[in-house]
Short mmCIF file of C-alpha atoms in Angstrom, two decimals:
data_model
loop_
_atom_site.label_atom_id
_atom_site.label_comp_id
_atom_site.label_asym_id
_atom_site.label_seq_id
_atom_site.Cartn_x
_atom_site.Cartn_y
_atom_site.Cartn_z
CA MET A 23 -0.07 -0.17 -0.03
CA LEU A 24 2.84 2.61 0.87
CA ASP A 25 5.27 1.50 -2.23
CA ASP A 26 1.89 2.07 -4.33
CA PHE A 27 1.26 5.46 -2.70
CA LEU A 28 4.89 6.51 -3.15
CA ARG A 29 5.23 5.68 -6.70
CA ASP A 30 1.85 7.54 -7.41
CA HIS A 31 3.13 10.79 -5.46
CA ASP A 32 6.81 10.81 -6.62
CA GLY A 33 8.26 9.62 -3.44
CA VAL A 34 6.92 12.26 -1.00
CA VAL A 35 4.86 11.63 1.74
CA THR A 36 3.54 13.31 4.80
CA LEU A 37 3.31 11.83 8.36
CA PRO A 38 -0.44 11.62 8.66
CA GLN A 39 -0.34 9.83 5.01
CA ALA A 40 2.39 7.12 6.49
CA LYS A 41 0.66 6.69 9.55
CA GLN A 42 -2.75 6.05 7.35
CA ALA A 43 -0.72 3.31 5.15
CA GLY A 44 0.16 1.55 8.68
CA LEU A 45 3.51 3.25 10.09
CA THR A 46 4.03 4.33 13.40
CA GLN A 47 5.90 7.38 14.46
CA ASP A 48 8.67 5.25 15.80
CA MET A 49 8.92 3.47 11.98
CA VAL A 50 9.06 7.09 10.43
CA ASP A 51 11.67 7.92 12.78
CA SER A 52 13.75 4.78 12.09
CA ARG A 53 13.56 5.30 8.37
CA VAL A 54 14.98 8.80 8.87
CA ARG A 55 17.73 7.84 10.87
CA THR A 56 18.85 5.43 8.73
CA GLY A 57 18.64 7.60 5.72
CA ARG A 58 16.05 5.82 3.84
CA TRP A 59 13.88 8.80 4.01
CA ILE A 60 14.69 12.53 3.95
CA ARG A 61 13.11 15.14 6.23
CA CYS A 62 12.07 17.78 3.86
CA ALA A 63 9.97 19.83 6.11
CA ARG A 64 8.03 19.32 9.23
CA GLY A 65 6.18 16.13 8.38
CA VAL A 66 7.06 15.80 4.98
CA TYR A 67 9.48 13.31 3.57
CA PHE A 68 10.88 12.06 0.51
CA VAL A 69 11.87 8.33 -0.08
CA ASP A 70 15.41 8.83 -1.31
CA ASP A 71 15.37 5.49 -3.65
CA ARG A 72 14.45 7.62 -6.47
CA PRO A 73 15.70 10.98 -8.21
CA PHE A 74 14.01 14.11 -6.52
CA THR A 75 12.00 15.26 -9.35
CA ASP A 76 10.39 18.81 -10.06
CA SER A 77 7.15 16.96 -9.62
CA ALA A 78 8.50 15.95 -6.07
CA ARG A 79 10.03 19.31 -5.32
CA VAL A 80 6.49 21.13 -6.09
CA ARG A 81 4.70 18.48 -3.69
CA VAL A 82 7.48 18.74 -1.03
CA GLY A 83 6.81 22.71 -1.41
CA VAL A 84 2.96 22.51 -0.88
CA TRP A 85 2.79 20.06 1.39
CA SER A 86 4.78 21.65 3.52
CA TYR A 87 2.40 24.35 4.45
CA GLY A 88 -0.04 21.78 5.92
CA ARG A 89 -3.29 20.00 4.30
CA HIS A 90 -5.26 23.05 3.13
CA ALA A 91 -2.21 24.29 1.32
CA VAL A 92 -2.82 24.82 -2.35
CA ALA A 93 -0.43 24.90 -5.44
CA THR A 94 -0.79 28.40 -7.20
CA GLY A 95 0.50 30.78 -9.75
CA LEU A 96 3.18 29.11 -12.03
CA ALA A 97 3.58 25.99 -9.77
CA ALA A 98 -0.08 25.19 -10.69
CA ALA A 99 0.22 26.17 -14.25
CA TRP A 100 3.18 23.65 -14.52
CA TRP A 101 1.00 20.96 -12.67
CA HIS A 102 -1.95 21.59 -15.08
CA GLY A 103 0.03 21.44 -18.06
CA ILE A 104 -0.08 24.71 -19.32
CA THR A 105 3.30 25.31 -19.37
CA LYS A 106 6.22 23.14 -19.83
CA TYR A 107 8.78 25.19 -17.72
CA PRO A 108 8.75 23.96 -13.98
CA PRO A 109 8.94 26.99 -11.17
CA GLU A 110 11.81 28.06 -9.90
CA ILE A 111 10.11 28.94 -6.79
CA VAL A 112 7.06 27.02 -5.78
CA GLU A 113 4.10 29.41 -4.58
CA ALA A 114 1.45 27.85 -2.40
CA THR A 115 -1.87 29.58 -0.96
CA THR A 116 -2.97 28.71 2.69
CA PRO A 117 -5.96 30.04 4.21
CA HIS A 118 -5.85 33.49 5.42
CA ALA A 119 -5.80 32.89 9.36
CA SER A 120 -2.82 30.75 9.04
CA ARG A 121 0.29 31.66 10.69
CA LEU A 122 3.09 29.97 9.00
CA ARG A 123 6.73 30.73 8.21
CA VAL A 124 7.72 30.84 4.77
CA HIS A 125 10.08 27.91 3.61
CA PRO A 126 13.03 28.09 1.30
CA GLY A 127 12.15 27.71 -2.55
CA THR A 128 8.76 28.92 -2.12
CA LYS A 129 6.42 31.66 -1.89
CA LEU A 130 3.58 31.96 0.55
CA ARG A 131 0.01 33.86 -0.11
CA ARG A 132 -2.53 33.78 2.63
CA ARG A 133 -5.95 34.08 1.42
CA ASP A 134 -9.31 32.16 1.17
CA LEU A 135 -9.81 30.38 -1.93
CA ASP A 136 -13.49 29.82 -3.10
CA PRO A 137 -14.16 26.05 -3.45
CA ALA A 138 -14.80 26.37 -7.01
CA ASP A 139 -11.39 27.48 -7.42
CA ILE A 140 -9.63 24.24 -5.79
CA VAL A 141 -9.12 20.94 -7.61
CA GLU A 142 -6.99 18.03 -6.90
CA ARG A 143 -4.66 16.78 -9.40
CA ARG A 144 -2.39 13.46 -9.22
CA GLY A 145 -3.15 13.82 -5.28
CA LEU A 146 -2.10 17.62 -4.91
CA ARG A 147 -4.49 20.44 -4.25
CA VAL A 148 -4.08 23.19 -6.89
CA THR A 149 -6.01 26.09 -8.07
CA ALA A 150 -8.57 25.25 -10.69
CA LEU A 151 -7.52 25.55 -14.36
CA ALA A 152 -9.46 29.02 -14.74
CA LEU A 153 -7.93 30.94 -11.70
CA THR A 154 -4.36 29.19 -12.67
CA VAL A 155 -4.40 30.60 -15.94
CA VAL A 156 -5.54 34.02 -14.53
CA GLU A 157 -3.00 34.17 -12.01
CA ALA A 158 -0.35 32.71 -13.91
CA ALA A 159 -0.34 35.16 -16.69
CA ALA A 160 0.13 37.74 -14.23
CA ARG A 161 3.40 36.38 -12.90
CA ARG A 162 6.65 37.33 -14.38
CA GLY A 163 7.54 34.40 -16.70
CA GLY A 164 3.99 33.76 -17.52
CA GLY A 165 2.61 36.75 -19.55
CA ALA A 166 0.00 36.96 -22.32
CA LYS A 167 1.91 34.16 -23.98
CA LEU A 168 0.58 31.55 -21.09
CA MET A 169 -2.87 33.14 -21.41
CA ASP A 170 -3.13 32.94 -25.03
CA SER A 171 -1.70 29.33 -25.10
CA ALA A 172 -4.30 28.27 -22.53
CA LEU A 173 -7.13 29.86 -24.37
CA GLN A 174 -6.17 27.72 -27.47
CA ARG A 175 -6.31 24.38 -25.79
CA HIS A 176 -7.65 23.99 -22.46
CA THR A 177 -10.44 26.83 -21.43
CA GLU A 178 -12.33 29.56 -22.62
CA LEU A 179 -12.21 33.55 -21.92
CA ARG A 180 -15.69 33.66 -20.19
CA ASP A 181 -14.32 31.17 -17.51
CA LEU A 182 -11.30 33.20 -17.01
CA TRP A 183 -13.25 36.06 -16.27
CA ARG A 184 -15.62 33.98 -13.75
CA ALA A 185 -12.44 32.94 -11.75
CA HIS A 186 -10.92 36.60 -11.97
CA LEU A 187 -13.92 38.33 -10.48
CA ARG A 188 -14.48 35.65 -7.95
CA ASN A 189 -11.20 36.75 -6.89
CA LYS A 190 -10.53 40.53 -7.12
CA GLY A 191 -8.00 42.13 -4.99
CA ARG A 192 -5.95 39.53 -4.98
CA HIS A 193 -2.03 40.11 -5.98
CA GLY A 194 -1.77 40.35 -9.60
CA SER A 195 -5.41 41.44 -10.04
CA PRO A 196 -4.97 44.62 -12.24
CA ALA A 197 -2.28 42.89 -14.43
CA ALA A 198 -4.50 40.08 -15.04
CA ARG A 199 -7.43 42.42 -15.83
CA ARG A 200 -5.59 44.19 -18.54
CA LEU A 201 -4.71 40.66 -19.89
CA LEU A 202 -8.47 39.63 -20.22
CA ILE A 203 -9.60 42.98 -21.80
CA ALA A 204 -6.88 42.82 -24.42
CA ALA A 205 -7.89 39.29 -24.90
CA ALA A 206 -11.56 40.04 -25.32
CA ASP A 207 -11.15 42.06 -28.58
CA GLY A 208 -8.25 39.99 -29.71
CA ALA A 209 -5.68 42.35 -28.84
CA ARG A 210 -6.12 43.49 -32.67
CA SER A 211 -6.79 47.09 -32.01
CA GLU A 212 -4.52 47.51 -29.10
CA ALA A 213 -1.46 45.94 -31.37
CA GLU A 214 -2.16 48.81 -33.71
CA ARG A 215 -1.90 50.79 -31.00
CA LEU A 216 1.19 49.59 -29.26
CA LEU A 217 3.00 49.77 -32.82
CA ILE A 218 2.57 53.03 -33.30
CA LYS A 219 3.72 54.07 -29.88
CA LEU A 220 7.02 52.05 -30.12
CA LEU A 221 7.45 54.00 -33.53
CA ARG A 222 7.03 57.39 -31.81
CA GLU A 223 9.11 56.42 -28.81
CA ALA A 224 12.05 54.80 -31.58
CA GLN A 225 11.49 58.53 -33.28
CA ILE A 226 11.00 56.42 -36.82
CA THR A 227 9.53 58.61 -39.25
CA GLY A 228 7.77 58.06 -42.76
CA TRP A 229 4.94 56.09 -41.84
CA LYS A 230 1.36 56.35 -42.32
CA ALA A 231 -1.15 54.50 -40.14
CA ASN A 232 -4.14 52.99 -42.03
CA TYR A 233 -3.13 53.39 -45.46
CA ARG A 234 -4.88 52.41 -48.30
CA LEU A 235 -3.34 50.22 -50.88
CA GLY A 236 -5.29 48.56 -53.62
CA ARG A 237 -8.22 47.02 -51.75
CA TYR A 238 -6.55 46.63 -48.52
CA VAL A 239 -6.07 48.92 -45.91
CA ILE A 240 -2.49 48.46 -43.98
CA ASP A 241 -1.87 48.88 -40.36
CA VAL A 242 1.23 51.05 -40.58
CA ALA A 243 2.92 51.83 -44.07
CA PHE A 244 6.16 53.09 -44.86
CA PRO A 245 5.30 54.27 -48.65
CA ALA A 246 8.54 55.66 -49.66
CA HIS A 247 10.11 52.20 -49.22
CA LYS A 248 7.03 50.06 -49.83
CA LEU A 249 7.22 48.63 -46.39
CA ALA A 250 3.84 47.26 -44.65
CA ILE A 251 3.70 46.33 -41.40
CA GLU A 252 0.62 44.34 -40.18
CA THR A 253 -0.32 43.53 -36.58
CA ASP A 254 -2.18 40.54 -35.29
CA GLY A 255 -3.98 39.82 -32.30
CA TRP A 256 -4.13 36.65 -29.87
CA ALA A 257 -3.94 33.27 -31.64
CA PHE A 258 -6.88 31.86 -30.00
CA HIS A 259 -9.02 34.56 -31.95
CA SER A 260 -8.03 32.86 -35.41
CA ASP A 261 -9.53 30.39 -37.28
CA GLN A 262 -8.56 28.52 -40.62
CA ALA A 263 -10.67 31.21 -42.55
CA ASP A 264 -8.59 34.19 -41.04
CA PHE A 265 -5.48 32.32 -41.66
CA GLN A 266 -6.48 31.73 -45.67
CA HIS A 267 -7.50 35.37 -45.64
CA ASP A 268 -4.47 36.71 -44.32
CA ARG A 269 -2.30 34.72 -46.61
CA VAL A 270 -4.25 36.05 -49.72
CA ARG A 271 -3.84 39.61 -48.47
CA GLN A 272 -0.41 39.26 -47.51
CA ASN A 273 0.55 37.71 -51.36
CA GLU A 274 -1.41 40.40 -52.86
CA ILE A 275 0.48 43.41 -51.21
CA ALA A 276 3.84 41.42 -51.90
CA LEU A 277 2.98 41.34 -55.48
CA MET A 278 2.60 45.32 -55.65
CA GLY A 279 6.18 45.09 -54.85
CA TRP A 280 6.10 45.63 -51.18
CA GLN A 281 7.56 43.98 -48.31
CA VAL A 282 5.07 42.75 -45.41
CA LEU A 283 6.40 42.39 -41.84
CA ARG A 284 3.83 40.82 -39.31
CA PHE A 285 4.02 41.12 -35.59
CA THR A 286 1.75 39.85 -32.85
CA TRP A 287 0.48 41.41 -29.69
CA LEU A 288 2.78 39.27 -27.88
CA ASP A 289 5.64 40.53 -29.93
CA LEU A 290 4.71 44.30 -29.31
CA THR A 291 4.32 43.61 -25.57
CA GLU A 292 7.27 41.18 -24.74
CA TYR A 293 9.88 41.58 -27.44
CA PRO A 294 9.42 45.45 -28.63
CA GLN A 295 13.19 46.35 -29.00
CA ARG A 296 13.25 43.18 -31.44
CA VAL A 297 10.40 44.72 -33.08
CA ILE A 298 12.01 47.84 -33.69
CA ALA A 299 15.26 46.52 -34.82
CA GLU A 300 13.43 44.30 -37.40
CA ILE A 301 11.81 47.37 -38.68
CA ARG A 302 14.84 49.72 -38.78
CA PHE A 303 16.53 46.90 -40.86
CA ALA A 304 13.74 46.47 -43.11
CA ILE A 305 14.07 50.38 -43.92
CA GLU A 306 17.80 50.04 -44.47
CA CYS A 307 17.25 47.31 -46.98
CA ARG A 308 14.41 48.69 -48.77
CA SER A 309 16.45 52.32 -48.70
CA GLY A 310 19.54 50.16 -50.13
CA ALA A 311 17.46 48.43 -52.78
CA SER A 312 15.62 51.38 -54.03
CA ALA A 313 18.90 53.52 -54.28
CA SER A 314 20.73 50.55 -56.06
CA PHE A 315 17.70 50.65 -58.47
CA ARG A 316 17.85 54.49 -59.00
CA THR A 317 21.37 54.11 -59.86
CA GLY A 318 21.10 51.33 -62.60
CA ALA A 319 18.27 53.05 -64.11
CA ALA A 320 20.68 56.04 -64.47
CA ARG A 321 23.31 54.31 -66.14
#
């Protein structure tokens, strides 16, 4: 019975769980003295006959705060499989009335979670999927990319809003709200505003917003260089029809002698310097090509 439990729980066991499996306090102490078990925290042990995996580390981090603790933030996101990167710091939440000391390698938050926002996965209490996405996206290392990815595969926007509204006032709530608002309209209009803001801050001139070319309106155009900049919203808003339309549009613009650069909302928010660098490089290349063409024509 104990061996099955340890196999299913990454080699981690609490004292109450060990006693439920038939061990006494003396038997647990004996295993610790002989080095078969490692005491990771008060009442939490790791059986040292297997690798200490990231799953074991997260489990220890949460269980070290007692049976009411819940994995939250990026720890919960990784546990749910929303992100492939295990958390450097294990975030756990305990009831507001708890008075616990923070353990190394963990971050403790105290608040009372709604029962609807707690689930059990592989024997570990974690925040439910919707709240996990909302909170993890607001953490450093999460961001819009995590929320967009989750909306493509795991959950729906209305569920994220419900979880957010049930937990107003929590850490990261304003940032999460901004992401949810951006997600609501696909962030397309916001992406255009961000692009224009970046161009102005970089003091890049010669562009026109909403420039008409044939039957299309280009988000931002550099007419002198025949350079078109197009912005995209969040991937979860796109479908096959949108994808096909964008490809037809881009091909027609290119056939008119224009170069097209596409940037997503994520590019503009997470990698703004790279966006500006690519635009500058494209302008330089188009300027050089234009100069070469004029020189050749003069000859």
